[in-house]
Amino acid sequence: MEKVQVDLGKDSYPIYIGKGLLDNISEYLGERDKLLILTDKNVDALYGDRLGKNLGDEAFCKYVIEPGESSKNMDTVIEILSYMLKEHLTRESKVVAFGGGVVGDIAGFCASVYMRGIPFVQVPTTLLAQVDSSVGGKTGVNLSQWKNMIGTFYQPKAVIIDTDVLYSLPQREFMSGMGEVVKYGIIQDNTFFNYLKENIHKIKDMDEAVMQHVIRRCCQVKGQIVALDEKEQGVRKILNFGHTIGHALEGMTQYQKYTHGEAVLIGMYMETFIARRLGVIPEDYFYEITDFIQNLGMDVDIPMYDVQKLIEIMMGDKKNAQGKISFILPVARGKMKEYLLDIHELQW
Ligand SMILES: NC(=O)c1ccc[n+]([C@@H]2O[C@H](COP(=O)([O-])OP(=O)(O)OC[C@H]3O[C@@H](n4cnc5c(N)ncnc54)[C@H](O)[C@@H]3O)[C@@H](O)[C@H]2O)c1
Ligand SMILES: O=C(O)C(=O)C[C@@H](O)[C@H](O)[C@H](O)COP(=O)(O)O
Ligand SMILES: [Zn+2]
């Protein structure tokens, strides 16, 4: 088992990464009078009994949501908060987010607003959640076409990553997680980007040692960025590379066409084109990024007729300022810069 620490003063927490951690989960959960396991139907069917068995005689209750992005809204939040009240959860209880990023974002949000905040722990089960969404304390839900429009910054008490659960992931979900993994290579750590390129076959085969390294490195990079800028006033914005277009694509298609990671891959591809159009990225690096995304097998074409709609949604992005759309663009290997662009600069 490896441990990565997120340094946030009194809100610091450990990320445990290893094989089979689910079997000793009680050891990592910390103090509580009662647990609420929040999960989705797929994860519950695969791992619910195992988790329950490993909790032994502990007092716990469980709430199971429908899988997928369409659950990520205020209706689900109200249902969960009502259940928490019915189950008499207190400020000494703990919420366990047991699932992918959807479960994690909803569980963290519910924990952050119930009784003005009760502790929660992340037990991420998708690659995307293990490398990104379980770390950093962004919680929330979507409002209509606008992603994560309602939310809080609320850190978990711990993140417990059992790498064994990745082997039941559908191939599409695994590649979706690779979207955020590639992001970490581009935004800060060019050595890691080279590692990804060199090991792409082993990654696609889900080689255990390689995946352990990939997960640890992403958690380290994200943990360091979050420690520097918890509330996204500055450097944390680089984690949004690919997300201005990515989030708009998800919303424009009612969360039905792309997974989050797929939308981020397309977003990074298109935003790298914007960097080239602005003349801010070296030509060879432009090809390195775009070739790698294509080689992952991503279909990066979107129909031209959707561009106006895309821009309309991007106009509502949280990162925008001065009436302009914010883009985080690659300007050199491992170096990003924010550009505020108006609509006319995007129509060419
Ligand atoms: N808070 C953050 O910092 C942050 C960062 C990145 C993404 N996100 C959010 O995360 C969400 C995407 O997360 P996701 O990609 O994990 O999607 P998800 O939670 O919808 O999970 C994807 C699918 O995999 C299934 N699944 C989960 N674990 C499994 C396992 N071990 N084996 C088999 N199937 C399994 C789920 O039931 C679901 O059908 C988006 O809403 C995105 O906005 C948040
Ligand atoms: O943790 C962050 O900060 C991120 O930006 C991580 C992103 O991968 C994630 O998708 C995040 O939810 C996007 O930011 P948001 O503020 O637009 O929700
Ligand atoms: Zn993301």
Short mmCIF file of C-alpha atoms and ligand atoms in Angstrom, two decimals:
data_model
loop_
_atom_site.label_atom_id
_atom_site.label_comp_id
_atom_site.label_asym_id
_atom_site.label_seq_id
_atom_site.Cartn_x
_atom_site.Cartn_y
_atom_site.Cartn_z
CA MET A 1 0.00 0.00 0.00
CA GLU A 2 1.26 3.50 -0.83
CA LYS A 3 0.24 6.75 0.80
CA VAL A 4 0.06 10.21 -0.75
CA GLN A 5 -0.69 13.13 1.57
CA VAL A 6 -2.74 16.18 0.55
CA ASP A 7 -1.40 19.06 2.63
CA LEU A 8 -4.17 21.45 3.58
CA GLY A 9 -3.38 22.35 7.18
CA LYS A 10 -6.11 21.10 9.50
CA ASP A 11 -7.98 19.72 6.46
CA SER A 12 -5.03 17.55 5.30
CA TYR A 13 -5.83 13.95 4.41
CA PRO A 14 -4.22 10.75 3.18
CA ILE A 15 -4.78 8.97 -0.12
CA TYR A 16 -4.20 5.21 0.30
CA ILE A 17 -3.45 3.32 -2.92
CA GLY A 18 -3.12 -0.45 -3.13
CA LYS A 19 -4.49 -3.83 -4.11
CA GLY A 20 -7.32 -5.30 -2.08
CA LEU A 21 -7.82 -2.35 0.29
CA LEU A 22 -11.56 -3.02 0.28
CA ASP A 23 -10.91 -6.13 2.36
CA ASN A 24 -9.52 -4.06 5.24
CA ILE A 25 -11.64 -0.99 4.69
CA SER A 26 -12.59 -0.54 8.37
CA GLU A 27 -8.94 0.26 9.17
CA TYR A 28 -8.95 3.30 6.89
CA LEU A 29 -12.33 4.84 7.64
CA GLY A 30 -11.50 6.59 10.93
CA GLU A 31 -13.91 7.36 13.76
CA ARG A 32 -17.70 7.44 13.27
CA ASP A 33 -20.93 6.50 15.02
CA LYS A 34 -22.65 5.33 11.84
CA LEU A 35 -21.78 5.07 8.16
CA LEU A 36 -23.83 5.94 5.11
CA ILE A 37 -22.61 4.06 2.06
CA LEU A 38 -23.61 5.98 -1.04
CA THR A 39 -23.17 3.99 -4.22
CA ASP A 40 -24.76 3.26 -7.60
CA LYS A 41 -26.57 0.14 -8.82
CA ASN A 42 -23.64 -1.19 -10.88
CA VAL A 43 -21.08 -0.83 -8.13
CA ASP A 44 -23.49 -2.21 -5.57
CA ALA A 45 -24.15 -5.30 -7.70
CA LEU A 46 -20.41 -5.91 -8.14
CA TYR A 47 -18.99 -4.98 -4.73
CA GLY A 48 -21.85 -4.16 -2.34
CA ASP A 49 -21.82 -7.54 -0.55
CA ARG A 50 -18.04 -7.53 -0.23
CA LEU A 51 -18.03 -4.08 1.31
CA GLY A 52 -20.90 -4.98 3.66
CA LYS A 53 -19.09 -8.17 4.77
CA ASN A 54 -15.88 -6.26 5.44
CA LEU A 55 -17.73 -3.75 7.59
CA GLY A 56 -18.79 -6.65 9.83
CA ASP A 57 -21.07 -5.61 12.68
CA GLU A 58 -20.64 -1.89 12.05
CA ALA A 59 -23.69 0.33 12.09
CA PHE A 60 -24.23 1.34 8.49
CA CYS A 61 -26.98 2.15 6.06
CA LYS A 62 -26.84 2.28 2.27
CA TYR A 63 -28.35 4.46 -0.43
CA VAL A 64 -28.12 3.25 -4.03
CA ILE A 65 -28.60 5.65 -6.96
CA GLU A 66 -29.13 4.98 -10.67
CA PRO A 67 -25.75 4.88 -12.44
CA GLY A 68 -24.62 7.70 -14.69
CA GLU A 69 -24.53 11.44 -15.17
CA SER A 70 -28.33 11.79 -15.36
CA SER A 71 -28.46 11.14 -11.59
CA LYS A 72 -26.22 14.12 -10.92
CA ASN A 73 -28.89 16.69 -10.08
CA MET A 74 -30.70 18.34 -7.17
CA ASP A 75 -33.56 15.79 -7.20
CA THR A 76 -31.10 13.07 -6.24
CA VAL A 77 -29.53 15.33 -3.61
CA ILE A 78 -32.92 15.98 -1.96
CA GLU A 79 -33.71 12.26 -1.93
CA ILE A 80 -30.36 11.47 -0.29
CA LEU A 81 -30.60 14.27 2.29
CA SER A 82 -34.10 13.06 3.23
CA TYR A 83 -32.74 9.53 3.64
CA MET A 84 -29.89 10.82 5.83
CA LEU A 85 -32.40 12.51 8.09
CA LYS A 86 -34.60 9.40 8.25
CA GLU A 87 -31.55 7.32 9.21
CA HIS A 88 -30.68 9.79 12.01
CA LEU A 89 -27.19 10.52 10.71
CA THR A 90 -25.38 12.99 12.95
CA ARG A 91 -22.25 15.13 12.78
CA GLU A 92 -20.43 12.09 14.21
CA SER A 93 -21.53 9.92 11.27
CA LYS A 94 -19.59 9.51 8.05
CA VAL A 95 -20.60 9.36 4.40
CA VAL A 96 -18.68 6.88 2.23
CA ALA A 97 -18.71 7.69 -1.50
CA PHE A 98 -18.38 4.22 -3.03
CA GLY A 99 -18.36 4.53 -6.81
CA GLY A 100 -17.22 6.66 -9.72
CA GLY A 101 -17.07 10.43 -10.02
CA VAL A 102 -20.85 10.81 -10.14
CA VAL A 103 -21.29 9.11 -6.77
CA GLY A 104 -18.27 10.97 -5.36
CA ASP A 105 -19.46 14.44 -6.44
CA ILE A 106 -23.01 13.85 -5.14
CA ALA A 107 -21.91 12.22 -1.87
CA GLY A 108 -19.41 15.00 -1.14
CA PHE A 109 -22.05 17.63 -1.81
CA CYS A 110 -24.64 15.96 0.44
CA ALA A 111 -22.04 15.55 3.21
CA SER A 112 -21.08 19.20 2.88
CA VAL A 113 -24.60 20.61 3.30
CA TYR A 114 -26.24 18.09 5.68
CA MET A 115 -26.24 19.71 9.14
CA ARG A 116 -23.81 22.26 7.59
CA GLY A 117 -21.27 19.53 7.02
CA ILE A 118 -20.53 16.02 8.23
CA PRO A 119 -17.35 14.00 7.45
CA PHE A 120 -17.00 11.97 4.27
CA VAL A 121 -14.55 9.52 2.76
CA GLN A 122 -13.94 8.75 -0.91
CA VAL A 123 -13.68 5.13 -2.07
CA PRO A 124 -13.39 5.65 -5.84
CA THR A 125 -14.06 2.69 -8.14
CA THR A 126 -13.47 4.08 -11.67
CA LEU A 127 -10.10 5.04 -13.12
CA LEU A 128 -11.38 8.59 -13.57
CA ALA A 129 -12.38 8.83 -9.92
CA GLN A 130 -9.12 7.26 -8.70
CA VAL A 131 -6.89 9.66 -10.65
CA ASP A 132 -8.94 12.82 -10.35
CA SER A 133 -12.43 13.29 -8.93
CA SER A 134 -11.91 11.72 -5.48
CA VAL A 135 -9.06 14.15 -4.69
CA GLY A 136 -9.36 17.89 -4.16
CA GLY A 137 -12.79 18.43 -2.65
CA LYS A 138 -14.81 19.74 -5.60
CA THR A 139 -18.33 18.46 -5.01
CA GLY A 140 -21.60 19.21 -6.74
CA VAL A 141 -24.29 18.51 -9.28
CA ASN A 142 -25.37 19.77 -12.71
CA LEU A 143 -28.06 22.38 -13.33
CA SER A 144 -29.70 21.68 -16.67
CA GLN A 145 -27.00 21.92 -19.36
CA TRP A 146 -24.47 23.51 -17.04
CA LYS A 147 -22.02 21.10 -15.46
CA ASN A 148 -21.32 21.25 -11.72
CA MET A 149 -23.11 24.58 -11.50
CA ILE A 150 -24.19 23.89 -7.91
CA GLY A 151 -21.47 22.80 -5.53
CA THR A 152 -19.03 23.30 -2.71
CA PHE A 153 -15.36 22.92 -1.95
CA TYR A 154 -15.39 20.27 0.78
CA GLN A 155 -12.46 17.97 1.41
CA PRO A 156 -12.81 14.27 2.23
CA LYS A 157 -11.24 12.88 5.41
CA ALA A 158 -9.44 10.19 3.38
CA VAL A 159 -9.33 8.66 -0.11
CA ILE A 160 -9.11 4.85 -0.25
CA ILE A 161 -8.14 3.48 -3.66
CA ASP A 162 -8.38 -0.27 -4.24
CA THR A 163 -6.78 -0.79 -7.65
CA ASP A 164 -8.30 -4.29 -7.99
CA VAL A 165 -11.76 -2.90 -8.74
CA LEU A 166 -10.52 -1.38 -12.01
CA TYR A 167 -10.57 -4.81 -13.64
CA SER A 168 -14.37 -4.93 -13.79
CA LEU A 169 -14.60 -1.56 -15.57
CA PRO A 170 -16.07 -1.59 -19.08
CA GLN A 171 -13.39 -0.70 -21.67
CA ARG A 172 -15.16 2.55 -22.51
CA GLU A 173 -15.04 3.71 -18.87
CA PHE A 174 -11.37 2.80 -18.61
CA MET A 175 -10.53 4.93 -21.66
CA SER A 176 -12.67 7.72 -20.26
CA GLY A 177 -10.44 7.76 -17.18
CA MET A 178 -7.46 8.02 -19.50
CA GLY A 179 -8.81 11.41 -20.57
CA GLU A 180 -7.98 12.88 -17.15
CA VAL A 181 -4.71 10.88 -16.96
CA VAL A 182 -3.48 12.45 -20.21
CA LYS A 183 -4.47 15.85 -18.80
CA TYR A 184 -2.00 15.38 -15.92
CA GLY A 185 0.78 14.62 -18.39
CA ILE A 186 0.08 17.77 -20.36
CA ILE A 187 -0.64 20.35 -17.66
CA GLN A 188 2.40 19.87 -15.50
CA ASP A 189 4.55 16.79 -15.82
CA ASN A 190 6.11 16.27 -19.24
CA THR A 191 8.15 13.32 -17.92
CA PHE A 192 4.83 11.68 -17.05
CA PHE A 193 3.47 12.51 -20.52
CA ASN A 194 6.48 10.71 -22.04
CA TYR A 195 5.90 7.79 -19.66
CA LEU A 196 2.31 7.53 -20.90
CA LYS A 197 3.45 7.53 -24.53
CA GLU A 198 6.12 4.88 -23.88
CA ASN A 199 3.78 2.65 -21.87
CA ILE A 200 0.57 3.07 -23.80
CA HIS A 201 0.34 -0.66 -24.67
CA LYS A 202 0.87 -1.70 -21.06
CA ILE A 203 -1.72 0.85 -19.99
CA LYS A 204 -4.24 -0.50 -22.49
CA ASP A 205 -3.49 -3.99 -21.09
CA MET A 206 -3.95 -2.60 -17.57
CA ASP A 207 -0.55 -3.76 -16.39
CA GLU A 208 -0.71 -3.67 -12.57
CA ALA A 209 2.61 -1.95 -11.86
CA VAL A 210 2.08 0.63 -14.59
CA MET A 211 -1.45 1.43 -13.41
CA GLN A 212 -0.28 1.78 -9.82
CA HIS A 213 2.34 4.31 -10.99
CA VAL A 214 -0.19 6.18 -13.14
CA ILE A 215 -2.70 6.48 -10.28
CA ARG A 216 -0.05 7.51 -7.74
CA ARG A 217 1.46 10.16 -10.05
CA CYS A 218 -1.92 11.72 -10.90
CA CYS A 219 -2.86 11.85 -7.20
CA GLN A 220 0.50 13.43 -6.35
CA VAL A 221 0.20 16.11 -9.03
CA LYS A 222 -3.42 16.89 -8.17
CA GLY A 223 -2.68 16.90 -4.42
CA GLN A 224 0.16 19.37 -4.89
CA ILE A 225 -1.92 21.72 -7.04
CA VAL A 226 -4.87 21.61 -4.63
CA ALA A 227 -2.54 22.26 -1.67
CA LEU A 228 -1.32 25.42 -3.40
CA ASP A 229 -4.75 26.72 -4.40
CA GLU A 230 -7.67 24.93 -2.77
CA LYS A 231 -10.41 27.29 -4.01
CA GLU A 232 -9.21 27.73 -7.63
CA GLN A 233 -8.10 31.33 -7.44
CA GLY A 234 -5.00 30.69 -9.55
CA VAL A 235 -2.92 27.62 -10.38
CA ARG A 236 -5.77 25.12 -9.82
CA LYS A 237 -7.38 26.46 -13.01
CA ILE A 238 -4.92 24.37 -15.02
CA LEU A 239 -6.92 21.28 -14.00
CA ASN A 240 -9.64 22.64 -16.27
CA PHE A 241 -7.66 22.07 -19.47
CA GLY A 242 -10.08 20.57 -22.02
CA HIS A 243 -13.06 21.24 -19.78
CA THR A 244 -14.36 24.51 -21.29
CA ILE A 245 -15.26 22.69 -24.49
CA GLY A 246 -15.62 19.31 -22.74
CA HIS A 247 -18.31 20.45 -20.30
CA ALA A 248 -20.19 22.27 -23.08
CA LEU A 249 -20.16 19.10 -25.20
CA GLU A 250 -21.58 17.08 -22.32
CA GLY A 251 -24.33 19.62 -21.65
CA MET A 252 -25.15 20.17 -25.30
CA THR A 253 -25.82 16.44 -25.71
CA GLN A 254 -27.86 16.18 -22.48
CA TYR A 255 -25.09 14.04 -20.92
CA GLN A 256 -26.11 11.18 -23.22
CA LYS A 257 -23.44 11.10 -25.91
CA TYR A 258 -20.06 11.44 -24.22
CA THR A 259 -18.67 10.29 -20.92
CA HIS A 260 -16.88 13.05 -18.99
CA GLY A 261 -13.43 11.70 -19.90
CA GLU A 262 -14.35 11.42 -23.60
CA ALA A 263 -15.61 15.00 -23.62
CA VAL A 264 -12.39 16.14 -21.92
CA LEU A 265 -10.28 14.29 -24.53
CA ILE A 266 -12.17 16.00 -27.36
CA GLY A 267 -11.98 19.28 -25.42
CA MET A 268 -8.19 19.01 -25.01
CA TYR A 269 -7.85 18.19 -28.70
CA MET A 270 -9.91 21.19 -29.79
CA GLU A 271 -8.41 23.57 -27.26
CA THR A 272 -4.93 22.58 -28.49
CA PHE A 273 -6.12 23.70 -31.95
CA ILE A 274 -7.16 27.02 -30.40
CA ALA A 275 -3.64 27.36 -28.93
CA ARG A 276 -2.20 26.80 -32.39
CA ARG A 277 -4.61 29.27 -33.97
CA LEU A 278 -3.47 31.88 -31.42
CA GLY A 279 0.13 30.99 -32.22
CA VAL A 280 1.01 30.21 -28.60
CA ILE A 281 2.04 26.54 -28.85
CA PRO A 282 5.21 25.20 -30.53
CA GLU A 283 4.29 23.31 -33.71
CA ASP A 284 5.97 20.03 -32.69
CA TYR A 285 4.22 20.04 -29.30
CA PHE A 286 0.88 20.72 -31.00
CA TYR A 287 1.35 17.51 -33.02
CA GLU A 288 2.56 15.56 -30.00
CA ILE A 289 -0.66 16.29 -28.10
CA THR A 290 -3.12 15.91 -30.95
CA ASP A 291 -1.47 12.75 -32.34
CA PHE A 292 -1.46 11.13 -28.91
CA ILE A 293 -5.16 11.85 -28.34
CA GLN A 294 -6.00 10.43 -31.75
CA ASN A 295 -3.82 7.38 -31.15
CA LEU A 296 -5.81 6.63 -28.01
CA GLY A 297 -8.65 5.89 -30.40
CA MET A 298 -10.80 8.95 -29.71
CA ASP A 299 -13.12 10.13 -32.47
CA VAL A 300 -12.49 13.85 -32.15
CA ASP A 301 -14.86 15.18 -34.82
CA ILE A 302 -17.97 17.07 -33.76
CA PRO A 303 -20.59 18.19 -36.27
CA MET A 304 -19.98 21.80 -37.37
CA TYR A 305 -23.64 22.75 -36.96
CA ASP A 306 -23.31 22.41 -33.18
CA VAL A 307 -20.63 25.06 -32.77
CA GLN A 308 -23.03 27.95 -32.07
CA LYS A 309 -24.80 25.95 -29.39
CA LEU A 310 -21.43 24.99 -27.93
CA ILE A 311 -20.40 28.64 -27.68
CA GLU A 312 -23.73 29.54 -26.07
CA ILE A 313 -23.16 26.99 -23.29
CA MET A 314 -19.51 28.01 -22.88
CA MET A 315 -20.73 31.57 -22.26
CA GLY A 316 -22.18 30.23 -18.96
CA ASP A 317 -18.94 28.55 -17.82
CA LYS A 318 -17.95 29.25 -14.20
CA LYS A 319 -14.40 30.23 -15.13
CA ASN A 320 -15.44 33.07 -17.43
CA ALA A 321 -14.48 36.67 -16.64
CA GLN A 322 -14.95 40.11 -18.21
CA GLY A 323 -17.72 38.67 -20.40
CA LYS A 324 -15.18 36.39 -22.12
CA ILE A 325 -14.73 32.63 -22.21
CA SER A 326 -11.81 31.21 -20.23
CA PHE A 327 -9.53 28.66 -21.90
CA ILE A 328 -6.55 27.00 -20.26
CA LEU A 329 -4.14 26.41 -23.13
CA PRO A 330 -0.81 24.57 -23.45
CA VAL A 331 1.99 26.99 -24.31
CA ALA A 332 5.00 24.74 -23.72
CA ARG A 333 5.68 21.23 -22.41
CA GLY A 334 4.19 21.09 -18.89
CA LYS A 335 3.18 24.76 -19.00
CA MET A 336 -0.35 26.19 -19.29
CA LYS A 337 -1.73 29.71 -19.55
CA GLU A 338 -5.24 31.14 -19.22
CA TYR A 339 -6.70 33.06 -22.21
CA LEU A 340 -9.97 34.99 -22.10
CA LEU A 341 -11.49 34.97 -25.59
CA ASP A 342 -14.62 36.60 -26.94
CA ILE A 343 -17.09 34.89 -29.26
CA HIS A 344 -15.61 36.45 -32.41
CA GLU A 345 -12.19 35.03 -31.64
CA LEU A 346 -13.75 31.54 -31.65
CA GLN A 347 -15.52 31.81 -35.01
CA TRP A 348 -13.16 31.08 -37.82
N1 LIG B 1 -14.86 16.54 -8.37
C1 LIG B 1 -13.92 16.51 -9.29
O1 LIG B 1 -12.81 17.03 -9.08
C2 LIG B 1 -14.17 15.80 -10.58
C3 LIG B 1 -13.08 15.52 -11.44
C4 LIG B 1 -13.34 14.82 -12.61
C5 LIG B 1 -14.63 14.40 -12.91
N2 LIG B 1 -15.64 14.69 -12.07
C6 LIG B 1 -17.00 14.21 -12.34
O2 LIG B 1 -16.97 12.78 -12.30
C7 LIG B 1 -18.03 12.27 -13.11
C8 LIG B 1 -17.50 11.17 -14.01
O3 LIG B 1 -17.04 10.12 -13.19
P1 LIG B 1 -16.88 8.65 -13.76
O4 LIG B 1 -16.22 8.68 -15.07
O5 LIG B 1 -16.32 7.83 -12.68
O6 LIG B 1 -18.39 8.24 -14.09
P2 LIG B 1 -19.49 7.40 -13.27
O7 LIG B 1 -19.44 7.68 -11.84
O8 LIG B 1 -20.76 7.63 -14.00
O9 LIG B 1 -19.01 5.90 -13.51
C9 LIG B 1 -18.98 5.39 -14.82
C10 LIG B 1 -19.69 4.02 -14.91
O10 LIG B 1 -18.85 3.01 -14.34
C11 LIG B 1 -19.61 2.21 -13.42
N3 LIG B 1 -18.63 1.70 -12.47
C12 LIG B 1 -18.06 2.35 -11.44
N4 LIG B 1 -17.10 1.60 -10.87
C13 LIG B 1 -17.09 0.44 -11.53
C14 LIG B 1 -16.29 -0.74 -11.43
N5 LIG B 1 -15.28 -0.84 -10.56
N6 LIG B 1 -16.54 -1.76 -12.28
C15 LIG B 1 -17.53 -1.65 -13.22
N7 LIG B 1 -18.29 -0.57 -13.37
C16 LIG B 1 -18.07 0.48 -12.54
C17 LIG B 1 -20.65 3.14 -12.90
O11 LIG B 1 -21.75 2.44 -12.38
C18 LIG B 1 -21.01 3.93 -14.15
O12 LIG B 1 -21.93 3.22 -14.93
C19 LIG B 1 -18.57 13.45 -13.90
O13 LIG B 1 -19.78 13.86 -13.34
C20 LIG B 1 -17.51 14.53 -13.72
O14 LIG B 1 -18.03 15.82 -13.81
C21 LIG B 1 -15.44 15.38 -10.91
O1 LIG B 2 -10.38 19.44 -9.36
C1 LIG B 2 -10.40 20.34 -10.21
O2 LIG B 2 -10.13 21.50 -9.93
C2 LIG B 2 -10.74 20.04 -11.61
O3 LIG B 2 -10.90 20.95 -12.39
C3 LIG B 2 -10.87 18.62 -12.03
C4 LIG B 2 -11.74 18.41 -13.26
O4 LIG B 2 -11.29 17.22 -13.87
C5 LIG B 2 -13.22 18.24 -12.91
O5 LIG B 2 -13.91 17.78 -14.03
C6 LIG B 2 -13.89 19.46 -12.31
O6 LIG B 2 -15.15 19.12 -11.83
C7 LIG B 2 -14.06 20.60 -13.30
O7 LIG B 2 -14.19 21.80 -12.63
P1 LIG B 2 -15.55 22.59 -12.47
O8 LIG B 2 -15.19 23.63 -11.46
O9 LIG B 2 -15.88 23.20 -13.78
O10 LIG B 2 -16.58 21.66 -12.00
ZN ZN B 3 -12.70 16.54 -15.33
#
